[in-house]
PDB file of C-alpha atoms and ligand atoms in Angstrom:
ATOM      1  CA  MET A  13      -0.325 -16.224  -5.950  1.00 86.00           C
ATOM      2  CA  PHE A  14      -1.772 -16.731  -2.355  1.00 94.00           C
ATOM      3  CA  LYS A  15       0.416 -17.136   0.688  1.00 96.00           C
ATOM      4  CA  ILE A  16      -1.731 -17.792   3.858  1.00 97.00           C
ATOM      5  CA  VAL A  17      -0.168 -17.854   7.285  1.00 97.00           C
ATOM      6  CA  PRO A  18      -1.745 -18.156  10.730  1.00 97.00           C
ATOM      7  CA  THR A  19      -1.630 -14.640  12.263  1.00 98.00           C
ATOM      8  CA  PRO A  20      -0.939 -10.939  11.399  1.00 98.00           C
ATOM      9  CA  CYS A  21       2.395 -11.427  13.133  1.00 98.00           C
ATOM     10  CA  ALA A  22       3.336 -14.196  10.733  1.00 98.00           C
ATOM     11  CA  VAL A  23       2.218 -12.030   7.847  1.00 98.00           C
ATOM     12  CA  ALA A  24       4.521  -9.245   9.083  1.00 98.00           C
ATOM     13  CA  ASP A  25       7.324 -11.742   9.433  1.00 98.00           C
ATOM     14  CA  PHE A  26       6.837 -13.099   5.903  1.00 98.00           C
ATOM     15  CA  VAL A  27       6.408  -9.740   4.173  1.00 98.00           C
ATOM     16  CA  SER A  28       9.263  -8.018   6.045  1.00 98.00           C
ATOM     17  CA  ASP A  29      11.623 -10.864   5.057  1.00 98.00           C
ATOM     18  CA  LEU A  30      10.544 -10.635   1.477  1.00 98.00           C
ATOM     19  CA  LEU A  31      11.200  -6.821   1.343  1.00 98.00           C
ATOM     20  CA  LEU A  32      14.479  -7.014   3.253  1.00 98.00           C
ATOM     21  CA  GLN A  33      15.775  -9.808   1.043  1.00 97.00           C
ATOM     22  CA  HIS A  34      14.947  -7.686  -1.961  1.00 97.00           C
ATOM     23  CA  ILE A  35      16.900  -4.670  -0.476  1.00 97.00           C
ATOM     24  CA  GLU A  36      19.760  -7.019   0.377  1.00 97.00           C
ATOM     25  CA  ARG A  37      19.958  -8.285  -3.216  1.00 97.00           C
ATOM     26  CA  LYS A  38      19.567  -4.802  -4.696  1.00 97.00           C
ATOM     27  CA  PRO A  39      20.365  -1.862  -2.281  1.00 97.00           C
ATOM     28  CA  THR A  40      19.112   0.668  -4.918  1.00 98.00           C
ATOM     29  CA  THR A  41      15.566  -0.868  -4.724  1.00 98.00           C
ATOM     30  CA  VAL A  42      12.744   1.442  -5.544  1.00 98.00           C
ATOM     31  CA  LEU A  43       9.967   0.460  -3.123  1.00 98.00           C
ATOM     32  CA  GLY A  44       6.309   1.417  -3.512  1.00 98.00           C
ATOM     33  CA  LEU A  45       4.831   1.602  -0.028  1.00 98.00           C
ATOM     34  CA  ALA A  46       1.395   1.690   1.519  1.00 98.00           C
ATOM     35  CA  THR A  47      -0.215   3.001   4.685  1.00 98.00           C
ATOM     36  CA  GLY A  48      -3.062   1.643   6.774  1.00 96.00           C
ATOM     37  CA  ALA A  49      -3.204  -0.475   9.988  1.00 96.00           C
ATOM     38  CA  THR A  50      -2.222  -3.589   8.026  1.00 98.00           C
ATOM     39  CA  MET A  51       1.223  -2.153   7.300  1.00 98.00           C
ATOM     40  CA  GLU A  52       2.041  -1.177  10.890  1.00 98.00           C
ATOM     41  CA  PRO A  53       3.295  -4.630  12.029  1.00 98.00           C
ATOM     42  CA  VAL A  54       5.053  -5.145   8.627  1.00 98.00           C
ATOM     43  CA  TYR A  55       7.092  -1.964   9.136  1.00 98.00           C
ATOM     44  CA  ALA A  56       7.707  -2.681  12.766  1.00 98.00           C
ATOM     45  CA  ALA A  57       9.037  -6.118  11.842  1.00 98.00           C
ATOM     46  CA  MET A  58      11.341  -4.579   9.161  1.00 98.00           C
ATOM     47  CA  ALA A  59      12.720  -2.066  11.651  1.00 97.00           C
ATOM     48  CA  GLN A  60      13.277  -4.739  14.363  1.00 97.00           C
ATOM     49  CA  LYS A  61      15.092  -7.029  11.863  1.00 97.00           C
ATOM     50  CA  ILE A  62      17.282  -4.207  10.618  1.00 96.00           C
ATOM     51  CA  GLN A  63      18.353  -3.564  14.164  1.00 93.00           C
ATOM     52  CA  GLN A  64      19.323  -7.132  14.611  1.00 94.00           C
ATOM     53  CA  ARG A  65      20.912  -7.542  11.273  1.00 88.00           C
ATOM     54  CA  PRO A  66      22.157  -4.219   9.888  1.00 85.00           C
ATOM     55  CA  LEU A  67      21.311  -3.584   6.194  1.00 94.00           C
ATOM     56  CA  ASP A  68      22.375  -0.824   3.794  1.00 94.00           C
ATOM     57  CA  VAL A  69      19.135   1.166   3.357  1.00 97.00           C
ATOM     58  CA  GLY A  70      21.038   4.366   2.360  1.00 97.00           C
ATOM     59  CA  ARG A  71      20.403   3.812  -1.380  1.00 98.00           C
ATOM     60  CA  LEU A  72      16.732   2.892  -1.083  1.00 98.00           C
ATOM     61  CA  THR A  73      14.094   5.072  -2.659  1.00 98.00           C
ATOM     62  CA  THR A  74      10.457   4.905  -1.609  1.00 98.00           C
ATOM     63  CA  PHE A  75       7.262   6.163  -3.255  1.00 98.00           C
ATOM     64  CA  ASN A  76       4.054   6.097  -1.328  1.00 98.00           C
ATOM     65  CA  LEU A  77       0.870   5.134  -2.959  1.00 98.00           C
ATOM     66  CA  ASP A  78      -1.269   8.049  -1.815  1.00 98.00           C
ATOM     67  CA  GLU A  79      -1.950  11.078   0.342  1.00 98.00           C
ATOM     68  CA  TYR A  80      -5.047  12.950   1.575  1.00 98.00           C
ATOM     69  CA  LEU A  81      -5.635  16.273  -0.128  1.00 98.00           C
ATOM     70  CA  GLY A  82      -5.732  19.121   2.366  1.00 96.00           C
ATOM     71  CA  LEU A  83      -3.646  17.512   5.111  1.00 96.00           C
ATOM     72  CA  PRO A  84      -0.143  18.918   5.610  1.00 96.00           C
ATOM     73  CA  ALA A  85       2.705  16.561   6.343  1.00 96.00           C
ATOM     74  CA  GLN A  86       2.677  17.497  10.005  1.00 96.00           C
ATOM     75  CA  HIS A  87      -0.941  16.524  10.456  1.00 96.00           C
ATOM     76  CA  PRO A  88      -1.069  13.343  12.581  1.00 95.00           C
ATOM     77  CA  GLN A  89      -3.407  11.652  10.177  1.00 96.00           C
ATOM     78  CA  SER A  90      -1.558  12.548   6.953  1.00 97.00           C
ATOM     79  CA  TYR A  91       0.207   9.595   5.316  1.00 98.00           C
ATOM     80  CA  ALA A  92       3.457  11.615   5.365  1.00 98.00           C
ATOM     81  CA  HIS A  93       3.178  11.666   9.164  1.00 98.00           C
ATOM     82  CA  PHE A  94       2.262   7.902   9.229  1.00 98.00           C
ATOM     83  CA  MET A  95       5.283   7.096   7.149  1.00 98.00           C
ATOM     84  CA  GLN A  96       7.583   9.219   9.326  1.00 98.00           C
ATOM     85  CA  ARG A  97       6.435   7.401  12.522  1.00 98.00           C
ATOM     86  CA  HIS A  98       6.217   3.881  11.169  1.00 98.00           C
ATOM     87  CA  PHE A  99       8.886   3.689   8.515  1.00 98.00           C
ATOM     88  CA  VAL A 100      11.210   6.615   7.895  1.00 98.00           C
ATOM     89  CA  GLU A 101      12.420   7.127  11.511  1.00 98.00           C
ATOM     90  CA  PRO A 102      12.501   3.461  12.705  1.00 97.00           C
ATOM     91  CA  ILE A 103      14.260   2.298   9.491  1.00 97.00           C
ATOM     92  CA  GLY A 104      16.578   5.311   9.367  1.00 96.00           C
ATOM     93  CA  LEU A 105      15.949   6.866   5.971  1.00 97.00           C
ATOM     94  CA  ARG A 106      16.938  10.381   4.887  1.00 97.00           C
ATOM     95  CA  ALA A 107      14.169  12.757   3.760  1.00 96.00           C
ATOM     96  CA  GLN A 108      15.508  12.752   0.169  1.00 97.00           C
ATOM     97  CA  GLN A 109      14.911   8.992  -0.122  1.00 98.00           C
ATOM     98  CA  VAL A 110      11.196   9.300   0.606  1.00 98.00           C
ATOM     99  CA  ASN A 111       8.434  10.361  -1.743  1.00 98.00           C
ATOM    100  CA  LEU A 112       4.743  11.080  -1.195  1.00 98.00           C
ATOM    101  CA  PRO A 113       2.258  13.206  -3.089  1.00 98.00           C
ATOM    102  CA  ASP A 114       1.998  16.615  -1.504  1.00 98.00           C
ATOM    103  CA  GLY A 115      -1.416  16.909   0.120  1.00 96.00           C
ATOM    104  CA  THR A 116      -1.157  20.654   0.318  1.00 97.00           C
ATOM    105  CA  CYS A 117      -0.285  21.263  -3.392  1.00 97.00           C
ATOM    106  CA  THR A 118      -2.119  24.173  -5.055  1.00 95.00           C
ATOM    107  CA  ASP A 119      -1.986  22.730  -8.561  1.00 97.00           C
ATOM    108  CA  THR A 120      -3.215  19.108  -8.195  1.00 98.00           C
ATOM    109  CA  ALA A 121      -2.760  18.188 -11.913  1.00 98.00           C
ATOM    110  CA  GLN A 122       0.822  19.453 -11.874  1.00 98.00           C
ATOM    111  CA  GLU A 123       1.620  17.622  -8.637  1.00 98.00           C
ATOM    112  CA  CYS A 124       0.183  14.367 -10.075  1.00 98.00           C
ATOM    113  CA  ALA A 125       2.148  14.701 -13.355  1.00 98.00           C
ATOM    114  CA  ALA A 126       5.335  15.527 -11.429  1.00 98.00           C
ATOM    115  CA  TYR A 127       4.849  12.441  -9.174  1.00 98.00           C
ATOM    116  CA  SER A 128       4.403  10.230 -12.128  1.00 98.00           C
ATOM    117  CA  GLN A 129       7.549  11.700 -13.740  1.00 98.00           C
ATOM    118  CA  LYS A 130       9.558  11.093 -10.587  1.00 98.00           C
ATOM    119  CA  ILE A 131       8.542   7.385 -10.538  1.00 98.00           C
ATOM    120  CA  ASP A 132       9.637   7.137 -14.117  1.00 97.00           C
ATOM    121  CA  ALA A 133      12.906   8.948 -13.474  1.00 98.00           C
ATOM    122  CA  ALA A 134      13.664   6.603 -10.659  1.00 98.00           C
ATOM    123  CA  GLY A 135      13.311   3.693 -13.131  1.00 97.00           C
ATOM    124  CA  GLY A 136       9.827   2.547 -12.008  1.00 97.00           C
ATOM    125  CA  LEU A 137       9.022   0.460  -8.944  1.00 98.00           C
ATOM    126  CA  ASP A 138      10.826  -2.720  -8.107  1.00 98.00           C
ATOM    127  CA  VAL A 139       8.282  -3.843  -5.557  1.00 98.00           C
ATOM    128  CA  GLN A 140       4.926  -2.368  -4.744  1.00 98.00           C
ATOM    129  CA  LEU A 141       3.344  -3.135  -1.450  1.00 98.00           C
ATOM    130  CA  LEU A 142      -0.450  -2.858  -1.377  1.00 98.00           C
ATOM    131  CA  GLY A 143      -3.263  -3.057   1.208  1.00 98.00           C
ATOM    132  CA  ILE A 144      -6.805  -3.415   0.045  1.00 98.00           C
ATOM    133  CA  GLY A 145      -9.838  -1.318   0.933  1.00 97.00           C
ATOM    134  CA  SER A 146     -13.074  -3.004   1.995  1.00 96.00           C
ATOM    135  CA  ASN A 147     -14.472  -1.959  -1.394  1.00 97.00           C
ATOM    136  CA  GLY A 148     -11.579  -3.512  -3.271  1.00 98.00           C
ATOM    137  CA  HIS A 149      -9.585  -0.232  -3.762  1.00 98.00           C
ATOM    138  CA  ILE A 150      -5.808  -0.293  -4.151  1.00 98.00           C
ATOM    139  CA  GLY A 151      -4.076   2.931  -3.153  1.00 98.00           C
ATOM    140  CA  PHE A 152      -7.058   5.241  -3.407  1.00 98.00           C
ATOM    141  CA  ASN A 153      -8.070   3.850  -6.800  1.00 98.00           C
ATOM    142  CA  GLU A 154     -11.751   3.539  -5.979  1.00 98.00           C
ATOM    143  CA  PRO A 155     -14.208   1.176  -7.831  1.00 98.00           C
ATOM    144  CA  GLY A 156     -14.772   2.455 -11.403  1.00 97.00           C
ATOM    145  CA  THR A 157     -11.201   3.927 -11.720  1.00 97.00           C
ATOM    146  CA  PRO A 158      -9.930   3.290 -15.246  1.00 97.00           C
ATOM    147  CA  PHE A 159      -7.245   0.685 -15.244  1.00 98.00           C
ATOM    148  CA  ASP A 160      -4.998   2.809 -17.450  1.00 97.00           C
ATOM    149  CA  CYS A 161      -4.755   5.852 -15.198  1.00 97.00           C
ATOM    150  CA  THR A 162      -1.500   7.323 -13.786  1.00 98.00           C
ATOM    151  CA  THR A 163      -1.230   9.364 -10.576  1.00 98.00           C
ATOM    152  CA  HIS A 164      -4.408  11.373 -10.273  1.00 98.00           C
ATOM    153  CA  ALA A 165      -6.684  13.188  -7.732  1.00 98.00           C
ATOM    154  CA  VAL A 166      -9.755  11.249  -6.526  1.00 98.00           C
ATOM    155  CA  GLU A 167     -12.875  11.854  -4.552  1.00 97.00           C
ATOM    156  CA  LEU A 168     -12.952   9.192  -1.917  1.00 97.00           C
ATOM    157  CA  ALA A 169     -15.909   6.768  -1.851  1.00 95.00           C
ATOM    158  CA  PRO A 170     -18.353   7.055   1.034  1.00 94.00           C
ATOM    159  CA  GLN A 171     -17.321   3.559   2.253  1.00 94.00           C
ATOM    160  CA  THR A 172     -13.631   4.558   2.238  1.00 95.00           C
ATOM    161  CA  ARG A 173     -14.359   7.637   4.298  1.00 95.00           C
ATOM    162  CA  ARG A 174     -16.380   5.491   6.746  1.00 93.00           C
ATOM    163  CA  ASP A 175     -13.626   2.932   6.959  1.00 92.00           C
ATOM    164  CA  ASN A 176     -11.032   5.603   7.740  1.00 93.00           C
ATOM    165  CA  GLU A 177     -13.141   7.657  10.131  1.00 93.00           C
ATOM    166  CA  ARG A 178     -11.750   5.562  13.048  1.00 91.00           C
ATOM    167  CA  PHE A 179      -8.494   7.586  12.679  1.00 92.00           C
ATOM    168  CA  PHE A 180     -10.210  11.009  12.925  1.00 93.00           C
ATOM    169  CA  ALA A 181     -12.042  12.660  15.817  1.00 89.00           C
ATOM    170  CA  GLU A 182     -15.180  13.232  13.716  1.00 88.00           C
ATOM    171  CA  THR A 183     -16.496  11.917  10.329  1.00 86.00           C
ATOM    172  CA  LYS A 184     -16.510  15.413   8.906  1.00 90.00           C
ATOM    173  CA  MET A 185     -12.787  15.622   9.434  1.00 93.00           C
ATOM    174  CA  VAL A 186     -12.071  12.717   7.157  1.00 95.00           C
ATOM    175  CA  PRO A 187     -10.749  14.311   3.997  1.00 97.00           C
ATOM    176  CA  THR A 188     -13.043  14.026   0.927  1.00 97.00           C
ATOM    177  CA  HIS A 189     -10.235  13.891  -1.689  1.00 98.00           C
ATOM    178  CA  ALA A 190      -6.777  12.372  -2.172  1.00 98.00           C
ATOM    179  CA  ILE A 191      -3.999  11.958  -4.651  1.00 98.00           C
ATOM    180  CA  THR A 192      -3.202   8.385  -5.633  1.00 98.00           C
ATOM    181  CA  MET A 193      -0.658   6.569  -7.715  1.00 98.00           C
ATOM    182  CA  GLY A 194      -2.615   5.177 -10.674  1.00 98.00           C
ATOM    183  CA  ILE A 195      -3.299   1.543 -11.457  1.00 98.00           C
ATOM    184  CA  SER A 196      -0.908   1.670 -14.509  1.00 97.00           C
ATOM    185  CA  GLU A 197       1.970   2.662 -12.277  1.00 97.00           C
ATOM    186  CA  ILE A 198       1.070  -0.049  -9.771  1.00 98.00           C
ATOM    187  CA  MET A 199       0.838  -2.629 -12.496  1.00 98.00           C
ATOM    188  CA  ALA A 200       4.214  -1.530 -13.954  1.00 98.00           C
ATOM    189  CA  ALA A 201       6.016  -2.597 -10.787  1.00 98.00           C
ATOM    190  CA  ASN A 202       8.191  -5.623 -11.227  1.00 98.00           C
ATOM    191  CA  GLU A 203       6.582  -7.299  -8.236  1.00 98.00           C
ATOM    192  CA  VAL A 204       3.468  -6.673  -6.310  1.00 98.00           C
ATOM    193  CA  VAL A 205       2.781  -7.745  -2.766  1.00 98.00           C
ATOM    194  CA  LEU A 206      -0.862  -7.311  -1.511  1.00 98.00           C
ATOM    195  CA  VAL A 207      -1.293  -7.802   2.191  1.00 98.00           C
ATOM    196  CA  ALA A 208      -4.485  -8.195   4.179  1.00 98.00           C
ATOM    197  CA  THR A 209      -5.207  -9.331   7.740  1.00 98.00           C
ATOM    198  CA  GLY A 210      -8.384  -9.743   9.838  1.00 98.00           C
ATOM    199  CA  ALA A 211     -11.882 -11.031   9.420  1.00 98.00           C
ATOM    200  CA  HIS A 212     -13.150  -7.735   8.172  1.00 97.00           C
ATOM    201  CA  LYS A 213     -11.147  -8.280   4.942  1.00 98.00           C
ATOM    202  CA  ALA A 214     -12.516 -11.839   4.328  1.00 98.00           C
ATOM    203  CA  GLU A 215     -15.510 -10.762   2.251  1.00 98.00           C
ATOM    204  CA  ILE A 216     -13.588  -8.554  -0.171  1.00 98.00           C
ATOM    205  CA  LEU A 217     -10.904 -11.185  -0.612  1.00 98.00           C
ATOM    206  CA  ALA A 218     -13.501 -13.808  -1.457  1.00 98.00           C
ATOM    207  CA  GLN A 219     -14.942 -11.380  -4.012  1.00 98.00           C
ATOM    208  CA  LEU A 220     -11.472 -10.720  -5.378  1.00 98.00           C
ATOM    209  CA  TYR A 221     -10.823 -14.483  -5.750  1.00 97.00           C
ATOM    210  CA  GLU A 222     -14.022 -15.040  -7.628  1.00 97.00           C
ATOM    211  CA  SER A 223     -14.044 -11.888  -9.691  1.00 97.00           C
ATOM    212  CA  THR A 224     -13.077 -11.587 -13.301  1.00 97.00           C
ATOM    213  CA  ILE A 225     -10.954  -8.471 -14.122  1.00 98.00           C
ATOM    214  CA  ASP A 226     -13.367  -5.669 -13.657  1.00 98.00           C
ATOM    215  CA  GLU A 227     -12.911  -1.958 -12.916  1.00 98.00           C
ATOM    216  CA  ARG A 228     -15.604  -2.128 -10.284  1.00 98.00           C
ATOM    217  CA  LEU A 229     -13.143  -4.201  -8.246  1.00 98.00           C
ATOM    218  CA  PRO A 230      -9.905  -2.348  -8.683  1.00 98.00           C
ATOM    219  CA  ALA A 231      -7.713  -5.077  -7.074  1.00 98.00           C
ATOM    220  CA  SER A 232      -8.946  -7.590  -9.750  1.00 98.00           C
ATOM    221  CA  ILE A 233      -6.432  -6.119 -12.211  1.00 98.00           C
ATOM    222  CA  LEU A 234      -3.665  -7.792 -10.244  1.00 98.00           C
ATOM    223  CA  LYS A 235      -4.759 -11.100 -11.809  1.00 97.00           C
ATOM    224  CA  GLN A 236      -3.005  -9.829 -14.941  1.00 98.00           C
ATOM    225  CA  HIS A 237       0.232  -9.068 -13.111  1.00 98.00           C
ATOM    226  CA  PRO A 238       3.039 -11.582 -13.824  1.00 97.00           C
ATOM    227  CA  ASN A 239       4.563 -11.419 -10.412  1.00 98.00           C
ATOM    228  CA  VAL A 240       2.002 -10.828  -7.587  1.00 98.00           C
ATOM    229  CA  LYS A 241       1.791 -12.349  -4.130  1.00 98.00           C
ATOM    230  CA  VAL A 242      -1.303 -12.042  -1.943  1.00 98.00           C
ATOM    231  CA  VAL A 243      -0.271 -12.520   1.676  1.00 98.00           C
ATOM    232  CA  LEU A 244      -3.060 -13.151   4.177  1.00 98.00           C
ATOM    233  CA  ASP A 245      -3.660 -14.252   7.666  1.00 98.00           C
ATOM    234  CA  GLU A 246      -6.180 -17.084   8.274  1.00 97.00           C
ATOM    235  CA  ALA A 247      -8.893 -14.687   9.304  1.00 98.00           C
ATOM    236  CA  ALA A 248      -8.701 -12.698   6.046  1.00 98.00           C
ATOM    237  CA  ALA A 249      -8.497 -15.933   4.076  1.00 98.00           C
ATOM    238  CA  ALA A 250     -11.539 -17.547   5.854  1.00 97.00           C
ATOM    239  CA  LEU A 251     -13.867 -17.380   2.940  1.00 97.00           C
ATOM    240  CA  LEU A 252     -11.410 -18.577   0.335  1.00 97.00           C
ATOM    241  CA  PRO A 253     -11.507 -22.155  -0.937  1.00 92.00           C
ATOM    242  CA  SER A 254     -10.019 -24.504   1.714  1.00 86.00           C
ATOM    243  CA  HIS A 255      -7.354 -25.927  -0.661  1.00 85.00           C
ATOM    244  CA  LEU A 256      -5.695 -22.508  -0.615  1.00 83.00           C
ATOM    245  CA  LEU A 257      -5.504 -22.568   3.213  1.00 76.00           C
ATOM    246  CA  GLN A 258      -4.030 -26.057   3.220  1.00 67.00           C
ATOM    247  CA  ALA A 259      -1.391 -25.064   0.647  1.00 61.00           C
ATOM    248  CA  GLY A 260      -0.210 -22.394   3.138  1.00 60.00           C
TER     249      GLY A 260
HETATM  250  C1  GLP B  28      -6.490   3.278   2.854  1.00 75.59           C
HETATM  251  C2  GLP B  28      -5.293   3.359   2.003  1.00 75.59           C
HETATM  252  C3  GLP B  28      -5.014   2.078   1.276  1.00 75.59           C
HETATM  253  C4  GLP B  28      -5.010   0.962   2.231  1.00 75.59           C
HETATM  254  C5  GLP B  28      -6.377   0.787   2.860  1.00 75.59           C
HETATM  255  C6  GLP B  28      -6.501  -0.280   3.846  1.00 75.59           C
HETATM  256  O1  GLP B  28      -7.626   3.560   2.286  1.00 75.59           O
HETATM  257  N1  GLP B  28      -5.350   4.393   0.959  1.00 75.59           N
HETATM  258  O2  GLP B  28      -3.804   2.150   0.577  1.00 75.59           O
HETATM  259  O3  GLP B  28      -4.731  -0.266   1.612  1.00 75.59           O
HETATM  260  O4  GLP B  28      -6.643   2.028   3.512  1.00 75.59           O
HETATM  261  O5  GLP B  28      -6.155   0.123   5.114  1.00 75.59           O
HETATM  262  P1  GLP B  28      -6.079  -0.831   6.382  1.00 75.59           P
HETATM  263  O6  GLP B  28      -4.747  -1.492   6.289  1.00 75.59           O
HETATM  264  O7  GLP B  28      -6.121   0.139   7.544  1.00 75.59           O
HETATM  265  O8  GLP B  28      -7.234  -1.721   6.339  1.00 75.59           O
END
């Protein structure tokens, strides 16, 4: 389950290879994608490798985990904008291949139901890439989210808003709500790859390692997934038992 490599760069190398090999094997791959600083080097490595060794990405479909409510796609901190900058343009995808919840929708319940249906209609997710919040959230499924939920609107936890305020000019500009893919959709993916780098993730990863499956720690549900990889750099893995580090 754990793959520990020395640096964020080595993490990006490992995860980008894993995703590209998947797309090579199955060009119609349905990829569940994440945002966040952790993913930036992963996407950059994918784009660089595709330049060196062209790959058919024209039949790929992507679904992002989440989007802030209230931010239009053109807002520099929207996840739609993040994906455009870090993935869609560098990888060379067409707009029709890319799916994110609409942060400006007027009927949130309808948007969530439509997003779930679209994932189903695509045949579900082949691979879901995940980061982890410092409170253990996956997507924006905050502590306490029922494990059986599908795509839904959430109020962001105070800690999540604090963690993400570095991206905004002022705390009060951090959105209070978001739409997130649900845990049941994440768990239905054939393969899940959770990625974390940096010393600031060490504490939550140690909690995740020790935890039983508990809705207070959303990522703990992954222990039930039959095909999950947790890819970490040594800093993020620093509080895990040393035999995991030695296994590499
Ligand atoms: C946000 C996203 C998550 C992501 C998390 C970690 O809250 N909704 O999907 O995993 O941030 O982000 P970072 O990689 O910046 O630590």
